[in-house]
Structure formats: structure tokens, C-alpha cells
Amino acid sequence: MKTLAKFGLATVLAAGVAMPAAAEISNRTITVSNGVSETHPVADGVAAMRECMTERTGGAWTLNAFWSSSLGDDLQATQALRSGTQEMVITSTSPLVGLEPSLGVFDLPFLFADAQEADAILDGPFGQMISDRLRETGVVNLAYWENGFRNLTNSLRPVTSLDDFDGMRVRVMQNNIFLDTFQTLGANALPMAFGEVFTALETGTIDAQENPFVTIHTSQFYQVQDYVSATRHAYTPFMVLFSGPIFGTYSEQEQQILFDCAVIGRDVQRAVSRALSGDSLTAIQAEGMNFNELETAELERIREAVAAVYDRHAETIGEDVVEGIRTALAELRSN
Ligand code: KDG
């Protein structure tokens, strides 16, 4: 400001000195919530996002994070975004299928073979198509982060075969595709918000739940579960959603900062999630959980048992969407 004061604003402008686009970046406080605990790798992504925002706005933005469903579950927080009363939520896709049915495509059992496939689909044209559809519901998907490959935990027995699911009271996300998948496996599937799972396991209301090793570890499910089986039956993405009404009040420069910083956060969060997965499995075993893998033939039997879920839900998801991901995956796998 000394320069401006000394020469006067008009002089400086006349000299064609580029003025900082200060008018395009306002002071802002951004609230982000999530259902997992602050020890989960989502926190590493948020920290990277916060550092990026501070750098890109010169400290004009503050990012405040709230954990463990303290601002409501995924769907409640997403509704707050749509009404413009909260800026951001990091949520699984699964609880939002009532809002955007095509999100259900990511719940189809055994869809992705590995994380690299998931990244290629989510970060490519297919993922962008899904984000474009979400935009019409009042939220902006800034980036896909990683929840991860889901594995079953329970308090009854090791699950080593299709028959072991029989009658097991398994909590599933509030999503008809997960409900159908576990009912087809012979389980008694019970939809429930993530924030209620620990207590339901602790009180014996349910026998089982399914989540990535990192979530099992950071949500301390090892305290209320005895067995963990490497089913890898689905891969759930996280989405970094921003309120559409609030997004519309941001300048183009600010909107670009949101996208850029969410992508920087994505790369950190995915890296930490994948680096931590093995350590989390070791940690939950050290806490007393009995781990088992399943024979390839048994996993194939389970996969075949739930194959019909694709056809049963194609109409709800969108025949074009299911066909689209099959085509995208076939192209990936042919390379
Ligand atoms: O906010 C994210 C959590 O709700 C996430 O862990 C969802 O995997 C999930 C579950 O099982 O509900």
C-alpha cells in the first residue's frame, strides 16, 4: 500500500501496473463435514485442501472441518448444501442415490477390480457425466476421493463362504442396491446411517457391517467386532460436494480455486488411504480381530450369486449409465 499511497492509485493504474484481483477473492469461512473420525485419511485431504486455499487466497479463506457426523449424516449434510446453509460435505455416493439415482452405479457389487480402475473411471469422462447430473440437484462435485474397497466384519463367525452370510444381521448403507446385494447373499440386511453403526454393533442390534479396513480401524469397530473377512465386494467413492447456491456467489477465480484445491486434496487423501490400508488391517488384528481371506472359488461363487443385482437395478440407475460404465471398463481392460 505504500506504493499506492506514494504515487496515488490513478498513477499506478495509468502505468498499467496489474492490480491484484483482490475484488475476485473475498474473505470466506467454509464449513466442511464428514461422517468419519478425524483420524481417517479424509483429514489428510482436508488439511491439503486447507493449505492450498490459504496459498491461493492469501489467507482470505478459512476451512473449518467437522467430523463423525457431528453436523448430521451424509444425506442431511448434503441437504444443507442444497439449501445453502452449509458450504461443503465429503460424503459417500451411496446414501445419495435418492437424490441422484445414477450414483447407484458405484454400488454394484464387484464393479471395480482395483483402485487404478476406479481412479480412471471417476476422474475421466464417466465420472464427469455423473458430476454433471449431480449439478442439476443443487450440489457441485469438486472431486472424487476414496472411501475404498469394502470388507465385512461381524461378531458371529469367520465368513469363508457364501453360506456363512446366512441369517447374519448386516448393517448396510441406506441404499437399495446394497440391501438387495446382502439379501441375495442370504443375510438379514438392515439399512442404517453410518453414525449409528458403532452403537448398534455394541448393543447387538446388528451382527455385522461392511467398510474399508481404514474405516474399520479409525471408527474403532474392532472394539465391537470379532471377525473381518476380505470380501472386497464393492468400492465406494467419496465426493467433495459444494453447495450449488453458495458456489453461484463465488467469482470464477474462486470457483476455480475450489476445484484446484479439491484435486490437490484428492491426490493426498487417496495416497494416505492406500498407504494406511495395510497398516489398518494389521492394527485391527492386533486389537484382537480374526482376519480371513476367501478362496478364489468361493469369491467367484459370491460374485456369481449377486450378478443379477446389475439387471435388477439397471432401470433405476439408468440403462445408459450401466451400459456406459460396462463400456468404459471394457475399454480400460482391453488396453
Ligand atoms: O461421511 C462418510 C461416511 O458416512 C462414510 O464412511 C460412509 O462408508 C460409509 C458408510 O458405511 O456409511
JSON list of C-alpha atoms in Angstrom, two decimals, residues 105-315:
[
{"chain": "A", "resi": 105, "resn": "VAL", "atom": "CA", "xyz": [-23.85, -47.47, -10.40]},
{"chain": "A", "resi": 106, "resn": "PHE", "atom": "CA", "xyz": [-20.94, -47.30, -7.93]},
{"chain": "A", "resi": 107, "resn": "ASP", "atom": "CA", "xyz": [-22.79, -49.64, -5.54]},
{"chain": "A", "resi": 108, "resn": "LEU", "atom": "CA", "xyz": [-22.96, -52.52, -8.00]},
{"chain": "A", "resi": 109, "resn": "PRO", "atom": "CA", "xyz": [-21.12, -55.45, -6.41]},
{"chain": "A", "resi": 110, "resn": "PHE", "atom": "CA", "xyz": [-17.58, -56.22, -7.58]},
{"chain": "A", "resi": 111, "resn": "LEU", "atom": "CA", "xyz": [-17.72, -53.36, -10.14]},
{"chain": "A", "resi": 112, "resn": "PHE", "atom": "CA", "xyz": [-14.06, -52.25, -9.93]},
{"chain": "A", "resi": 113, "resn": "ALA", "atom": "CA", "xyz": [-11.17, -54.72, -9.93]},
{"chain": "A", "resi": 114, "resn": "ASP", "atom": "CA", "xyz": [-8.70, -52.32, -8.34]},
{"chain": "A", "resi": 115, "resn": "ALA", "atom": "CA", "xyz": [-8.15, -48.68, -7.28]},
{"chain": "A", "resi": 116, "resn": "GLN", "atom": "CA", "xyz": [-6.47, -47.79, -10.57]},
{"chain": "A", "resi": 117, "resn": "GLU", "atom": "CA", "xyz": [-9.65, -48.70, -12.47]},
{"chain": "A", "resi": 118, "resn": "ALA", "atom": "CA", "xyz": [-11.71, -46.69, -10.02]},
{"chain": "A", "resi": 119, "resn": "ASP", "atom": "CA", "xyz": [-9.48, -43.62, -10.45]},
{"chain": "A", "resi": 120, "resn": "ALA", "atom": "CA", "xyz": [-9.57, -43.87, -14.25]},
{"chain": "A", "resi": 121, "resn": "ILE", "atom": "CA", "xyz": [-13.37, -44.08, -14.34]},
{"chain": "A", "resi": 122, "resn": "LEU", "atom": "CA", "xyz": [-14.04, -41.48, -11.63]},
{"chain": "A", "resi": 123, "resn": "ASP", "atom": "CA", "xyz": [-11.51, -38.92, -12.91]},
{"chain": "A", "resi": 124, "resn": "GLY", "atom": "CA", "xyz": [-12.47, -39.47, -16.56]},
{"chain": "A", "resi": 125, "resn": "PRO", "atom": "CA", "xyz": [-15.50, -38.73, -18.76]},
{"chain": "A", "resi": 126, "resn": "PHE", "atom": "CA", "xyz": [-17.79, -41.16, -16.91]},
{"chain": "A", "resi": 127, "resn": "GLY", "atom": "CA", "xyz": [-17.16, -39.53, -13.53]},
{"chain": "A", "resi": 128, "resn": "GLN", "atom": "CA", "xyz": [-17.64, -36.10, -15.09]},
{"chain": "A", "resi": 129, "resn": "MET", "atom": "CA", "xyz": [-21.00, -37.22, -16.53]},
{"chain": "A", "resi": 130, "resn": "ILE", "atom": "CA", "xyz": [-22.14, -38.24, -13.05]},
{"chain": "A", "resi": 131, "resn": "SER", "atom": "CA", "xyz": [-20.91, -34.93, -11.60]},
{"chain": "A", "resi": 132, "resn": "ASP", "atom": "CA", "xyz": [-22.83, -33.03, -14.30]},
{"chain": "A", "resi": 133, "resn": "ARG", "atom": "CA", "xyz": [-26.04, -34.83, -13.29]},
{"chain": "A", "resi": 134, "resn": "LEU", "atom": "CA", "xyz": [-25.40, -34.01, -9.63]},
{"chain": "A", "resi": 135, "resn": "ARG", "atom": "CA", "xyz": [-25.00, -30.33, -10.52]},
{"chain": "A", "resi": 136, "resn": "GLU", "atom": "CA", "xyz": [-28.68, -30.29, -11.50]},
{"chain": "A", "resi": 137, "resn": "THR", "atom": "CA", "xyz": [-29.64, -31.33, -7.94]},
{"chain": "A", "resi": 138, "resn": "GLY", "atom": "CA", "xyz": [-28.04, -28.25, -6.36]},
{"chain": "A", "resi": 139, "resn": "VAL", "atom": "CA", "xyz": [-24.58, -29.54, -5.44]},
{"chain": "A", "resi": 140, "resn": "VAL", "atom": "CA", "xyz": [-21.20, -29.26, -7.19]},
{"chain": "A", "resi": 141, "resn": "ASN", "atom": "CA", "xyz": [-18.88, -32.29, -7.08]},
{"chain": "A", "resi": 142, "resn": "LEU", "atom": "CA", "xyz": [-15.41, -30.78, -6.80]},
{"chain": "A", "resi": 143, "resn": "ALA", "atom": "CA", "xyz": [-13.56, -34.12, -6.88]},
{"chain": "A", "resi": 144, "resn": "TYR", "atom": "CA", "xyz": [-13.83, -37.83, -6.12]},
{"chain": "A", "resi": 145, "resn": "TRP", "atom": "CA", "xyz": [-11.84, -39.00, -3.11]},
{"chain": "A", "resi": 146, "resn": "GLU", "atom": "CA", "xyz": [-11.51, -42.56, -1.75]},
{"chain": "A", "resi": 147, "resn": "ASN", "atom": "CA", "xyz": [-13.68, -44.35, 0.73]},
{"chain": "A", "resi": 148, "resn": "GLY", "atom": "CA", "xyz": [-12.34, -47.63, -0.60]},
{"chain": "A", "resi": 149, "resn": "PHE", "atom": "CA", "xyz": [-12.90, -51.37, -1.08]},
{"chain": "A", "resi": 150, "resn": "ARG", "atom": "CA", "xyz": [-15.42, -52.67, 1.42]},
{"chain": "A", "resi": 151, "resn": "ASN", "atom": "CA", "xyz": [-14.89, -55.73, 3.64]},
{"chain": "A", "resi": 152, "resn": "LEU", "atom": "CA", "xyz": [-17.25, -57.49, 6.01]},
{"chain": "A", "resi": 153, "resn": "THR", "atom": "CA", "xyz": [-16.86, -57.52, 9.80]},
{"chain": "A", "resi": 154, "resn": "ASN", "atom": "CA", "xyz": [-19.09, -59.45, 12.19]},
{"chain": "A", "resi": 155, "resn": "SER", "atom": "CA", "xyz": [-19.37, -60.80, 15.72]},
{"chain": "A", "resi": 156, "resn": "LEU", "atom": "CA", "xyz": [-20.58, -64.36, 14.87]},
{"chain": "A", "resi": 157, "resn": "ARG", "atom": "CA", "xyz": [-18.10, -66.32, 12.74]},
{"chain": "A", "resi": 158, "resn": "PRO", "atom": "CA", "xyz": [-15.43, -66.13, 10.07]},
{"chain": "A", "resi": 159, "resn": "VAL", "atom": "CA", "xyz": [-17.12, -65.64, 6.69]},
{"chain": "A", "resi": 160, "resn": "THR", "atom": "CA", "xyz": [-15.24, -68.03, 4.38]},
{"chain": "A", "resi": 161, "resn": "SER", "atom": "CA", "xyz": [-18.08, -68.99, 2.01]},
{"chain": "A", "resi": 162, "resn": "LEU", "atom": "CA", "xyz": [-21.39, -67.82, 0.57]},
{"chain": "A", "resi": 163, "resn": "ASP", "atom": "CA", "xyz": [-23.25, -69.95, 3.12]},
{"chain": "A", "resi": 164, "resn": "ASP", "atom": "CA", "xyz": [-21.71, -68.03, 6.04]},
{"chain": "A", "resi": 165, "resn": "PHE", "atom": "CA", "xyz": [-23.81, -64.94, 5.25]},
{"chain": "A", "resi": 166, "resn": "ASP", "atom": "CA", "xyz": [-26.98, -66.87, 6.03]},
{"chain": "A", "resi": 167, "resn": "GLY", "atom": "CA", "xyz": [-29.20, -65.04, 8.55]},
{"chain": "A", "resi": 168, "resn": "MET", "atom": "CA", "xyz": [-26.45, -62.60, 9.55]},
{"chain": "A", "resi": 169, "resn": "ARG", "atom": "CA", "xyz": [-27.89, -59.18, 10.55]},
{"chain": "A", "resi": 170, "resn": "VAL", "atom": "CA", "xyz": [-25.71, -56.93, 8.39]},
{"chain": "A", "resi": 171, "resn": "ARG", "atom": "CA", "xyz": [-25.95, -53.15, 8.50]},
{"chain": "A", "resi": 172, "resn": "VAL", "atom": "CA", "xyz": [-25.83, -51.64, 5.04]},
{"chain": "A", "resi": 173, "resn": "MET", "atom": "CA", "xyz": [-25.83, -48.06, 3.80]},
{"chain": "A", "resi": 174, "resn": "GLN", "atom": "CA", "xyz": [-29.29, -46.62, 3.09]},
{"chain": "A", "resi": 175, "resn": "ASN", "atom": "CA", "xyz": [-29.32, -47.84, -0.48]},
{"chain": "A", "resi": 176, "resn": "ASN", "atom": "CA", "xyz": [-31.47, -50.43, -2.23]},
{"chain": "A", "resi": 177, "resn": "ILE", "atom": "CA", "xyz": [-28.57, -51.92, -4.17]},
{"chain": "A", "resi": 178, "resn": "PHE", "atom": "CA", "xyz": [-26.62, -52.75, -1.00]},
{"chain": "A", "resi": 179, "resn": "LEU", "atom": "CA", "xyz": [-29.87, -54.00, 0.56]},
{"chain": "A", "resi": 180, "resn": "ASP", "atom": "CA", "xyz": [-30.51, -56.30, -2.41]},
{"chain": "A", "resi": 181, "resn": "THR", "atom": "CA", "xyz": [-26.90, -57.50, -2.59]},
{"chain": "A", "resi": 182, "resn": "PHE", "atom": "CA", "xyz": [-26.81, -58.65, 1.04]},
{"chain": "A", "resi": 183, "resn": "GLN", "atom": "CA", "xyz": [-30.32, -60.07, 0.98]},
{"chain": "A", "resi": 184, "resn": "THR", "atom": "CA", "xyz": [-29.30, -62.05, -2.11]},
{"chain": "A", "resi": 185, "resn": "LEU", "atom": "CA", "xyz": [-26.32, -63.37, -0.14]},
{"chain": "A", "resi": 186, "resn": "GLY", "atom": "CA", "xyz": [-28.76, -64.68, 2.47]},
{"chain": "A", "resi": 187, "resn": "ALA", "atom": "CA", "xyz": [-28.11, -62.00, 5.09]},
{"chain": "A", "resi": 188, "resn": "ASN", "atom": "CA", "xyz": [-30.72, -60.02, 7.00]},
{"chain": "A", "resi": 189, "resn": "ALA", "atom": "CA", "xyz": [-29.70, -56.61, 5.62]},
{"chain": "A", "resi": 190, "resn": "LEU", "atom": "CA", "xyz": [-30.54, -53.56, 7.78]},
{"chain": "A", "resi": 191, "resn": "PRO", "atom": "CA", "xyz": [-30.14, -50.01, 6.31]},
{"chain": "A", "resi": 192, "resn": "MET", "atom": "CA", "xyz": [-28.68, -47.52, 8.81]},
{"chain": "A", "resi": 193, "resn": "ALA", "atom": "CA", "xyz": [-26.83, -44.19, 8.83]},
{"chain": "A", "resi": 194, "resn": "PHE", "atom": "CA", "xyz": [-23.10, -44.52, 9.46]},
{"chain": "A", "resi": 195, "resn": "GLY", "atom": "CA", "xyz": [-23.23, -42.54, 12.71]},
{"chain": "A", "resi": 196, "resn": "GLU", "atom": "CA", "xyz": [-25.48, -45.19, 14.31]},
{"chain": "A", "resi": 197, "resn": "VAL", "atom": "CA", "xyz": [-23.37, -48.24, 13.39]},
{"chain": "A", "resi": 198, "resn": "PHE", "atom": "CA", "xyz": [-20.98, -48.43, 16.36]},
{"chain": "A", "resi": 199, "resn": "THR", "atom": "CA", "xyz": [-23.78, -48.34, 18.96]},
{"chain": "A", "resi": 200, "resn": "ALA", "atom": "CA", "xyz": [-25.87, -50.87, 17.01]},
{"chain": "A", "resi": 201, "resn": "LEU", "atom": "CA", "xyz": [-22.90, -53.26, 16.97]},
{"chain": "A", "resi": 202, "resn": "GLU", "atom": "CA", "xyz": [-22.16, -52.59, 20.64]},
{"chain": "A", "resi": 203, "resn": "THR", "atom": "CA", "xyz": [-25.75, -53.31, 21.74]},
{"chain": "A", "resi": 204, "resn": "GLY", "atom": "CA", "xyz": [-26.06, -56.37, 19.50]},
{"chain": "A", "resi": 205, "resn": "THR", "atom": "CA", "xyz": [-28.85, -54.83, 17.39]},
{"chain": "A", "resi": 206, "resn": "ILE", "atom": "CA", "xyz": [-26.82, -55.94, 14.37]},
{"chain": "A", "resi": 207, "resn": "ASP", "atom": "CA", "xyz": [-24.16, -58.62, 13.92]},
{"chain": "A", "resi": 208, "resn": "ALA", "atom": "CA", "xyz": [-22.14, -57.11, 11.10]},
{"chain": "A", "resi": 209, "resn": "GLN", "atom": "CA", "xyz": [-21.22, -54.14, 8.96]},
{"chain": "A", "resi": 210, "resn": "GLU", "atom": "CA", "xyz": [-19.01, -53.59, 5.93]},
{"chain": "A", "resi": 211, "resn": "ASN", "atom": "CA", "xyz": [-16.44, -50.88, 5.29]},
{"chain": "A", "resi": 212, "resn": "PRO", "atom": "CA", "xyz": [-12.82, -50.44, 4.17]},
{"chain": "A", "resi": 213, "resn": "PHE", "atom": "CA", "xyz": [-10.08, -51.52, 6.63]},
{"chain": "A", "resi": 214, "resn": "VAL", "atom": "CA", "xyz": [-9.20, -47.85, 7.21]},
{"chain": "A", "resi": 215, "resn": "THR", "atom": "CA", "xyz": [-12.75, -47.02, 8.31]},
{"chain": "A", "resi": 216, "resn": "ILE", "atom": "CA", "xyz": [-13.00, -50.18, 10.46]},
{"chain": "A", "resi": 217, "resn": "HIS", "atom": "CA", "xyz": [-9.76, -49.07, 12.16]},
{"chain": "A", "resi": 218, "resn": "THR", "atom": "CA", "xyz": [-10.40, -45.32, 12.56]},
{"chain": "A", "resi": 219, "resn": "SER", "atom": "CA", "xyz": [-14.04, -45.87, 13.66]},
{"chain": "A", "resi": 220, "resn": "GLN", "atom": "CA", "xyz": [-12.76, -48.43, 16.22]},
{"chain": "A", "resi": 221, "resn": "PHE", "atom": "CA", "xyz": [-15.17, -51.15, 15.06]},
{"chain": "A", "resi": 222, "resn": "TYR", "atom": "CA", "xyz": [-12.57, -53.65, 16.36]},
{"chain": "A", "resi": 223, "resn": "GLN", "atom": "CA", "xyz": [-13.95, -52.86, 19.82]},
{"chain": "A", "resi": 224, "resn": "VAL", "atom": "CA", "xyz": [-17.32, -54.39, 18.91]},
{"chain": "A", "resi": 225, "resn": "GLN", "atom": "CA", "xyz": [-16.49, -56.87, 16.13]},
{"chain": "A", "resi": 226, "resn": "ASP", "atom": "CA", "xyz": [-14.55, -60.17, 16.27]},
{"chain": "A", "resi": 227, "resn": "TYR", "atom": "CA", "xyz": [-14.12, -61.19, 12.63]},
{"chain": "A", "resi": 228, "resn": "VAL", "atom": "CA", "xyz": [-13.04, -59.36, 9.46]},
{"chain": "A", "resi": 229, "resn": "SER", "atom": "CA", "xyz": [-13.20, -61.05, 6.04]},
{"chain": "A", "resi": 230, "resn": "ALA", "atom": "CA", "xyz": [-11.55, -59.72, 2.86]},
{"chain": "A", "resi": 231, "resn": "THR", "atom": "CA", "xyz": [-14.68, -59.73, 0.69]},
{"chain": "A", "resi": 232, "resn": "ARG", "atom": "CA", "xyz": [-13.81, -56.55, -1.30]},
{"chain": "A", "resi": 233, "resn": "HIS", "atom": "CA", "xyz": [-17.39, -56.71, -2.51]},
{"chain": "A", "resi": 234, "resn": "ALA", "atom": "CA", "xyz": [-17.67, -53.06, -3.58]},
{"chain": "A", "resi": 235, "resn": "TYR", "atom": "CA", "xyz": [-15.56, -49.90, -3.99]},
{"chain": "A", "resi": 236, "resn": "THR", "atom": "CA", "xyz": [-17.19, -46.73, -2.62]},
{"chain": "A", "resi": 237, "resn": "PRO", "atom": "CA", "xyz": [-16.03, -43.29, -3.78]},
{"chain": "A", "resi": 238, "resn": "PHE", "atom": "CA", "xyz": [-16.22, -40.18, -1.63]},
{"chain": "A", "resi": 239, "resn": "MET", "atom": "CA", "xyz": [-17.38, -36.95, -3.28]},
{"chain": "A", "resi": 240, "resn": "VAL", "atom": "CA", "xyz": [-16.28, -33.48, -2.18]},
{"chain": "A", "resi": 241, "resn": "LEU", "atom": "CA", "xyz": [-19.60, -31.70, -2.63]},
{"chain": "A", "resi": 242, "resn": "PHE", "atom": "CA", "xyz": [-20.05, -27.93, -2.53]},
{"chain": "A", "resi": 243, "resn": "SER", "atom": "CA", "xyz": [-23.32, -26.05, -2.13]},
{"chain": "A", "resi": 244, "resn": "GLY", "atom": "CA", "xyz": [-24.70, -25.01, -5.53]},
{"chain": "A", "resi": 245, "resn": "PRO", "atom": "CA", "xyz": [-26.41, -21.84, -4.22]},
{"chain": "A", "resi": 246, "resn": "ILE", "atom": "CA", "xyz": [-23.21, -20.73, -2.43]},
{"chain": "A", "resi": 247, "resn": "PHE", "atom": "CA", "xyz": [-21.00, -21.74, -5.37]},
{"chain": "A", "resi": 248, "resn": "GLY", "atom": "CA", "xyz": [-23.03, -19.35, -7.51]},
{"chain": "A", "resi": 249, "resn": "THR", "atom": "CA", "xyz": [-22.00, -16.40, -5.32]},
{"chain": "A", "resi": 250, "resn": "TYR", "atom": "CA", "xyz": [-18.27, -17.13, -5.83]},
{"chain": "A", "resi": 251, "resn": "SER", "atom": "CA", "xyz": [-16.27, -15.42, -8.59]},
{"chain": "A", "resi": 252, "resn": "GLU", "atom": "CA", "xyz": [-14.93, -17.57, -11.42]},
{"chain": "A", "resi": 253, "resn": "GLN", "atom": "CA", "xyz": [-11.48, -17.29, -9.88]},
{"chain": "A", "resi": 254, "resn": "GLU", "atom": "CA", "xyz": [-12.81, -18.50, -6.54]},
{"chain": "A", "resi": 255, "resn": "GLN", "atom": "CA", "xyz": [-14.71, -21.36, -8.17]},
{"chain": "A", "resi": 256, "resn": "GLN", "atom": "CA", "xyz": [-11.50, -22.49, -9.88]},
{"chain": "A", "resi": 257, "resn": "ILE", "atom": "CA", "xyz": [-9.66, -22.41, -6.55]},
{"chain": "A", "resi": 258, "resn": "LEU", "atom": "CA", "xyz": [-12.29, -24.75, -5.09]},
{"chain": "A", "resi": 259, "resn": "PHE", "atom": "CA", "xyz": [-11.80, -27.27, -7.92]},
{"chain": "A", "resi": 260, "resn": "ASP", "atom": "CA", "xyz": [-7.99, -27.00, -7.90]},
{"chain": "A", "resi": 261, "resn": "CYS", "atom": "CA", "xyz": [-7.69, -27.43, -4.13]},
{"chain": "A", "resi": 262, "resn": "ALA", "atom": "CA", "xyz": [-10.15, -30.35, -4.07]},
{"chain": "A", "resi": 263, "resn": "VAL", "atom": "CA", "xyz": [-7.97, -32.14, -6.64]},
{"chain": "A", "resi": 264, "resn": "ILE", "atom": "CA", "xyz": [-4.83, -31.47, -4.59]},
{"chain": "A", "resi": 265, "resn": "GLY", "atom": "CA", "xyz": [-6.68, -32.83, -1.56]},
{"chain": "A", "resi": 266, "resn": "ARG", "atom": "CA", "xyz": [-7.80, -35.84, -3.62]},
{"chain": "A", "resi": 267, "resn": "ASP", "atom": "CA", "xyz": [-4.28, -36.94, -4.50]},
{"chain": "A", "resi": 268, "resn": "VAL", "atom": "CA", "xyz": [-3.12, -36.65, -0.88]},
{"chain": "A", "resi": 269, "resn": "GLN", "atom": "CA", "xyz": [-6.20, -38.40, 0.52]},
{"chain": "A", "resi": 270, "resn": "ARG", "atom": "CA", "xyz": [-6.05, -41.31, -1.91]},
{"chain": "A", "resi": 271, "resn": "ALA", "atom": "CA", "xyz": [-2.32, -41.79, -1.27]},
{"chain": "A", "resi": 272, "resn": "VAL", "atom": "CA", "xyz": [-2.77, -41.83, 2.51]},
{"chain": "A", "resi": 273, "resn": "SER", "atom": "CA", "xyz": [-5.84, -44.09, 2.28]},
{"chain": "A", "resi": 274, "resn": "ARG", "atom": "CA", "xyz": [-3.90, -46.67, 0.22]},
{"chain": "A", "resi": 275, "resn": "ALA", "atom": "CA", "xyz": [-0.75, -46.42, 2.32]},
{"chain": "A", "resi": 276, "resn": "LEU", "atom": "CA", "xyz": [-2.78, -46.85, 5.52]},
{"chain": "A", "resi": 277, "resn": "SER", "atom": "CA", "xyz": [-4.97, -49.77, 4.37]},
{"chain": "A", "resi": 278, "resn": "GLY", "atom": "CA", "xyz": [-2.40, -52.47, 5.15]},
{"chain": "A", "resi": 279, "resn": "ASP", "atom": "CA", "xyz": [-1.45, -50.82, 8.44]},
{"chain": "A", "resi": 280, "resn": "SER", "atom": "CA", "xyz": [-5.12, -50.59, 9.43]},
{"chain": "A", "resi": 281, "resn": "LEU", "atom": "CA", "xyz": [-5.60, -54.31, 8.80]},
{"chain": "A", "resi": 282, "resn": "THR", "atom": "CA", "xyz": [-2.53, -55.05, 10.95]},
{"chain": "A", "resi": 283, "resn": "ALA", "atom": "CA", "xyz": [-3.82, -52.72, 13.65]},
{"chain": "A", "resi": 284, "resn": "ILE", "atom": "CA", "xyz": [-7.32, -54.24, 13.87]},
{"chain": "A", "resi": 285, "resn": "GLN", "atom": "CA", "xyz": [-5.78, -57.71, 14.07]},
{"chain": "A", "resi": 286, "resn": "ALA", "atom": "CA", "xyz": [-3.53, -56.50, 16.88]},
{"chain": "A", "resi": 287, "resn": "GLU", "atom": "CA", "xyz": [-6.69, -55.31, 18.60]},
{"chain": "A", "resi": 288, "resn": "GLY", "atom": "CA", "xyz": [-7.98, -58.89, 18.50]},
{"chain": "A", "resi": 289, "resn": "MET", "atom": "CA", "xyz": [-9.95, -59.19, 15.26]},
{"chain": "A", "resi": 290, "resn": "ASN", "atom": "CA", "xyz": [-9.68, -62.51, 13.44]},
{"chain": "A", "resi": 291, "resn": "PHE", "atom": "CA", "xyz": [-8.87, -61.92, 9.76]},
{"chain": "A", "resi": 292, "resn": "ASN", "atom": "CA", "xyz": [-9.53, -64.29, 6.91]},
{"chain": "A", "resi": 293, "resn": "GLU", "atom": "CA", "xyz": [-9.26, -64.17, 3.16]},
{"chain": "A", "resi": 294, "resn": "LEU", "atom": "CA", "xyz": [-11.62, -66.14, 0.97]},
{"chain": "A", "resi": 295, "resn": "GLU", "atom": "CA", "xyz": [-10.66, -68.84, -1.53]},
{"chain": "A", "resi": 296, "resn": "THR", "atom": "CA", "xyz": [-10.83, -67.61, -5.14]},
{"chain": "A", "resi": 297, "resn": "ALA", "atom": "CA", "xyz": [-13.50, -70.21, -5.94]},
{"chain": "A", "resi": 298, "resn": "GLU", "atom": "CA", "xyz": [-15.67, -69.00, -3.05]},
{"chain": "A", "resi": 299, "resn": "LEU", "atom": "CA", "xyz": [-15.29, -65.35, -4.06]},
{"chain": "A", "resi": 300, "resn": "GLU", "atom": "CA", "xyz": [-16.36, -66.41, -7.58]},
{"chain": "A", "resi": 301, "resn": "ARG", "atom": "CA", "xyz": [-19.42, -68.17, -6.11]},
{"chain": "A", "resi": 302, "resn": "ILE", "atom": "CA", "xyz": [-20.33, -64.99, -4.20]},
{"chain": "A", "resi": 303, "resn": "ARG", "atom": "CA", "xyz": [-19.76, -62.84, -7.27]},
{"chain": "A", "resi": 304, "resn": "GLU", "atom": "CA", "xyz": [-22.00, -65.11, -9.37]},
{"chain": "A", "resi": 305, "resn": "ALA", "atom": "CA", "xyz": [-24.69, -65.11, -6.66]},
{"chain": "A", "resi": 306, "resn": "VAL", "atom": "CA", "xyz": [-25.03, -61.32, -6.87]},
{"chain": "A", "resi": 307, "resn": "ALA", "atom": "CA", "xyz": [-24.50, -60.85, -10.62]},
{"chain": "A", "resi": 308, "resn": "ALA", "atom": "CA", "xyz": [-28.26, -60.47, -11.15]},
{"chain": "A", "resi": 309, "resn": "VAL", "atom": "CA", "xyz": [-28.24, -57.34, -8.99]},
{"chain": "A", "resi": 310, "resn": "TYR", "atom": "CA", "xyz": [-26.93, -55.45, -12.05]},
{"chain": "A", "resi": 311, "resn": "ASP", "atom": "CA", "xyz": [-30.01, -56.26, -14.15]},
{"chain": "A", "resi": 312, "resn": "ARG", "atom": "CA", "xyz": [-32.46, -55.74, -11.29]},
{"chain": "A", "resi": 313, "resn": "HIS", "atom": "CA", "xyz": [-31.27, -52.16, -10.72]},
{"chain": "A", "resi": 314, "resn": "ALA", "atom": "CA", "xyz": [-30.29, -51.08, -14.24]},
{"chain": "A", "resi": 315, "resn": "GLU", "atom": "CA", "xyz": [-33.61, -49.33, -14.86]}
]
